[in-house]
Amino acid sequence: MALCLALKEGQIMDDSDRILRTEFSEVMQKSYIDYAMSVIISRAIPDVRDGLKPVQRRTLYDMHELGIRYDKPFRKSARIVGDTMGKYHPHGDSSIYEALVVMAQDFKKSLPLVDGHGNFGSIEGDGAAAMRYTEARLKKITQEAFLSDLDKDVVDFIPNFDETEKEPEVLPVKIPNLLVNGAEGIAVGMVTSIPPHNLSEVIDAVKAYMKNPDINTVQMMEYIKGPDFPTGGIVTNRDELLQLYSTGVGKIKIRGRAEIEKGKNGKLSIVVTEIPYTMIGAGIGKFLNDVYHLVETRVTSDITDISNQSSKEGIRIVIELKKGADAGNILNLLYKKTRLEDTFGVNMLSVCDGKPETLGIVPIIRHHVKFQYELATRKYNTLLAKELDKKEVQEGLIKACDVIDLIIEILRGSKTVKEAKECLMTGETANIKFKSEESKRDAAKLCFTERQATAILEMRLSKLVGLEIEALIKEHDETLKNIAGYEDILSNRGSMAKVIIRELNACQKEYGQPRRTGLEQLSEIVIEEKPIEEMDVCFLMDRFGYTKVIDMASYERNRETVESENRFIFTVKNTGRVGVFTTAGNLHIIKVSDIPFTKFRDKGKPIDNVSRYDSAVESFVYVGNLEEIIVRQFIFTSSDGMSKRVEGAEFDLKNRMNKATRLNEGASLVSVIDVNEAESLVYATKNNMFLRVDAGDIPEKKKTAVGVKGITLSGNDEVREVYPLPAEGGRIAEGSKGEFDLSSLRVLGRASKGVKR
């Protein structure tokens, strides 16, 4: 398909207005690539230099511009969000506020960048309060290590979205923030997931790289030993970290930290004090549910209670055990079956030189160090220029103090400031009155620069005091010292490295923290599972599809009530399986262990929740003990009158959902009858046609066959039910003229029409 960009009707076409024809697919491809790159670069992926996404960078810069510093009062989050959105980030307030909240959460960031005041959420998944209720300001480290040098022309400023403001292309961050705080982001066709690391270790690694730029990953890991999650925990695959840090891609297995405590009554409890980083938020609630599910499904019977006693002081989840329980084995079970041990997928993707790239740990630090040298070069060039300007002015003022009488005479003899300034700069004395020719000759020798002349003319008389002149000379000496220092830094890479390392040491000393996450190489967990004691239980399912199993004693005590309230009732082993045949021709197989073992009065669970049964499109036809089903024969009948006999062994299957029979289009399964229950069958149709046939006339077929015609139907009639009739008869059914005994029907041949009753 070609895309034609045509002129509007009546518009005159000239050389600048042409009809452009291009392939639609090419336009779509280019547009999609442009969109993808915009999402990658401008929204979702952090920059390797400052480790920040655009929304984070813009929020911090806006707070800096608003003056919301660490030593100033808090300001409403709504004000910060609104100002950021209006000036720099026109992508909605929710993304800005979410970024602000995350930068304030110490359980997500190793080094929080924002000081939050109010409800900024919790580790258990509670969301932050609305932005109109919370307040925020910058952290001290953010002000000192992220924003302090913005006034020294260290980074480029670019126009904002509507070109009414300027924003920094990148923040002049002094620490490898990409590693310290990590990053998470989903772009188009790619994702970044970088774990947080320990600040002190990362700074040590930077210093090691600056001393030895040829350092390899093995040597680097002497300093950065592994990730350091703010939630603590234990990394269990330490030996795999080398490959991860070399390639930038891999998996980290992290385990929560738990202790075994002994109670007053001698019972043991497992107390979880640190959780995996991946459990932050709803993961804690899911962990509690998973433990409950282990008990409910009888995977373990040694857990008696679980309670979440976490508070501001930290995580504390208490799992109480039965007396005599093997606490170590139960803890291993929790690691194996719940998210107490989890996997953190790593893809160290960041924007490098304007394009996304997956980097190992050494290249990330290389980019950071290169950035630090660029920042230092621009910073000290700016400082040097300022000191040279000061030097020029100071030298002019010192020189002026030596000829102050002449300067005063020039000022008194000049008609305008311009004439006086011209005299000071070029020695022009034509329009100035002097007291003597000697003064005029001395004035003609003056050659101050324009900046010096301006400073002299603006100088206050109080500067002529002796102490002020001494202070000026002292200040000039300091300026000369600074100039020498800056020139040394700019001309000597070693001197610049010392300055960078000095700043890193100061940051490390003030903000460094001990490592929180342990690093170990642990073997795969082996669970010593106790064999389940096999026993008979009673399966119950009511007409609404709620199912449960109860112990046989409860069934015997409440037999009458059980039979009146439930549709399907039978005995099954607690290690066995239940087979459910449905109108859609499906067989759903359910492990008894997946069905809740409850008290008699408990409601149970919908069968939809323990199998792949869908109550919206199918209904129950037959439910039974699968171990008994597979040793019997069954007669299947569909709504279009087709019947067949099937060996139960065909249903000894492993899948949770299987095709039990083949149906003609538009037909549904109506009946599944145990052959042992029927000497003859009675077909009953919606139009009250009844046909009694000998059960032996139904031939044996495979479950994949449709079967043979059991009854011939007229018009739009269809089979509504099939009654098994034992040899002794005596079964009552409802016909058009009322109830009657099915044994009164004469046995006819298969595929007959039957009789009207």
Steps between C-alpha positions, in 0.01 A plus 500: 500500500634845413447802720428821306548841660280718278434874488182652635235586242565836333859520621757597235792260469848645463852365540461484878159322492511157340301180524725255683441129447648245735432148623264493798712226659808722483318789668370268774842346554670837532228634727516194725879513524482873584240426768701211643819704521309787662370266771843344550703820512251751638296302750577141604877436502748680730813678378823325590655831611259599778295180530174694472198479273383831353204525740729452802756748367235763428335458839828544689600798287161663553532457877844658477362793302213544750758517780361194684837408643581264784535788750179675392138426598306223326275596209180336380558215256216635285697824453810308391304274265306787344810712447693208350215412266447860390867572435679179409298174489161528323411131537247506782524556874479132599838408349667799667350432841582129474863587423507743793358236735745229392797736546383552860452131591798362690380143445525538121805725473833436670555875497167692511528830313186665638405563862130416524269636770169317540376167373735389223385138500636195676705192426181292526349663192296783649489783246610854573241758599374739235751768401287771663566342841873427481802731508857460382842660474839398368733279701834646600693256280279591203584865547871435546568213258235549230429874466779701662698590188217596266602867529852424370404417139591133547215361287314613192155651535239421236161660424196347669203364305363845405837680498398740777744358756839335511567167669823306554567221252648301787563576868863537618484196728823424684422135587408203272130534576406240237666232715426645843124537456448262210221550249183343364327595178298353215545657157393384154660163434747523788512515875755610759540342841807598699535400867612755762852483642684620808620863473833442676583198284412681178715801595790267580454344156507842331822591679651165400410559136650851507825353629493212251286556187589148379324337795288196406171371641666250735715775652204737512301247701757523777333835569141449377434155639137487389169683522397658828122514528342747745284214631804289587463128439756254370623454142535123459681474163816700565703300247269607215553872566826510300319402180220744579736793560703415190204492260246720678237225474413222743297395801550562868350249742411680820368348819335661798672476836324295767574389853366212706380610843388289792184602684410468867301181447785330316349553156721636225423795273656610173547879506565674166701819566608589145315441175621468140503829309244353259247461784464876551135596477229242440761222521474492881125440484554231237760334721251482786238352266751249364582379851128470573457302176774256604299425813165494321622254237665291772849534354596550863304461819774635726406870465239609753490877447657786304495867596652814352647699790699742282529862614716808451780313671513245218357179356379232741282219364444224756412144391405285799566125484361194672691358789769263374490634143822502295549879470794469261303286258199734520727798427638319195142431392425874521808580291397242242125559480461874567663828398718498811762401243459675167685594183592854397552524126782735402540689172739792549366712215560875492529787253864542393597770251139540396418133443391210722774253590536210743820546701700300747618650825841616369357691198244670727778627727710593197217719371458651847869586536509650151201713596674611821803620305270692265321659794827589672645648181199724442474589869862608539501682167206703630666557838829594332323755279337656806830515688675659201225763489549562872875517455463764232271715716713454812818600321325808367379601847841444656661709228231765544576527873856601413380791280176578681573875515543512122178302450309741726641790304385336174150447640475862619626633169268287281160618383364144447568151624577400142785755482645377829476137393664581165786669680554205730502254209691690227659802669275742306523838686368748243170580672621475859622787718811426706659706775845459348671392184675228699163344588396522136820323391447227764137457393606454139698195608197315648394177325242318713280239331131569457408266786761662725383849409139408577602353838702815586209727417267287714744476793380647829724741692499263797721268296782751547528412869830329571345176625281478192804535277675223693194277465496572126866398469433186706198416283714548191757256634219248562377552145847435361519184707160382369603572141814295542299217653235502226759514225678204657174301517418579136847424368575196714262201486648363822412820686146486362470137612603599854225763510238250381618239750497757780133578428420127487672444834299779660177350364599152614588619848171684554252274322660155489313216671586140591394229257149368567477204260699185567683319218524122508520203266228264616398167353150424375252449781396142563174448683447188706133452426312282740282247324133593526306257713244350263143507625142498376323834478156602377474715190209747492376732227181704525279611212687832477832328431660561842717205589681375811611182672420408858608212720282189497401538865345840430313352204359214707388737778325735256400256223142621462594869479792430267284303257229765497739790431740349246463374144806272482618293798753216493799359683850562366858466624668823612779412253258426219335690215150609405364486144244758384318441167325809359247590232781630279635144475798577725653300783651712777736313733546648849745384762326448832792681663400815305148492646466673839482258792250677722251464777152384410343847522773680302395613154788360296632638171339542156615220272615770257774590751645150532479391135473635146122457507317806365150535646415761236509251210454152651304314766553179700380171357681246717747534788677200651809345652742473204667190643160325480410654164803351325404140593139523378303547179276800425227581250525852356197667340487838329206734445465388136429140610846352428620235749806282554660278762852604610759320713591707808868419450503757221459770763815414695661829393745748650380834363267712708265544201433237232253430220272223633289444188448624150179696435319597183476870431239666722464194725584475869570212734180410692575182687785284632368174651692223674421178310474311829206718603277423200353192335312728263497870413207736457553801273277799586468792258381856544181410306433220752590214268626198698700207365613199704787302352715214622834637635674216320389647163737796546830406329843564648693785338812708567459831681592679178195355315162672472311173564185350347140618490326405824166668424359654183388860560231692313531868399685709754456250781803403710588267785457664838586203725591130496374284789691187604244227574614214722361146460250546781360816336289730717630836379254787467526777234291805406315488165251728329211329683668481839727253676535139388719196561773467237490118530155513340663593168557217252861438391542608137792489261775759503439800271120475535289813548347386827154578634326816620432500872 
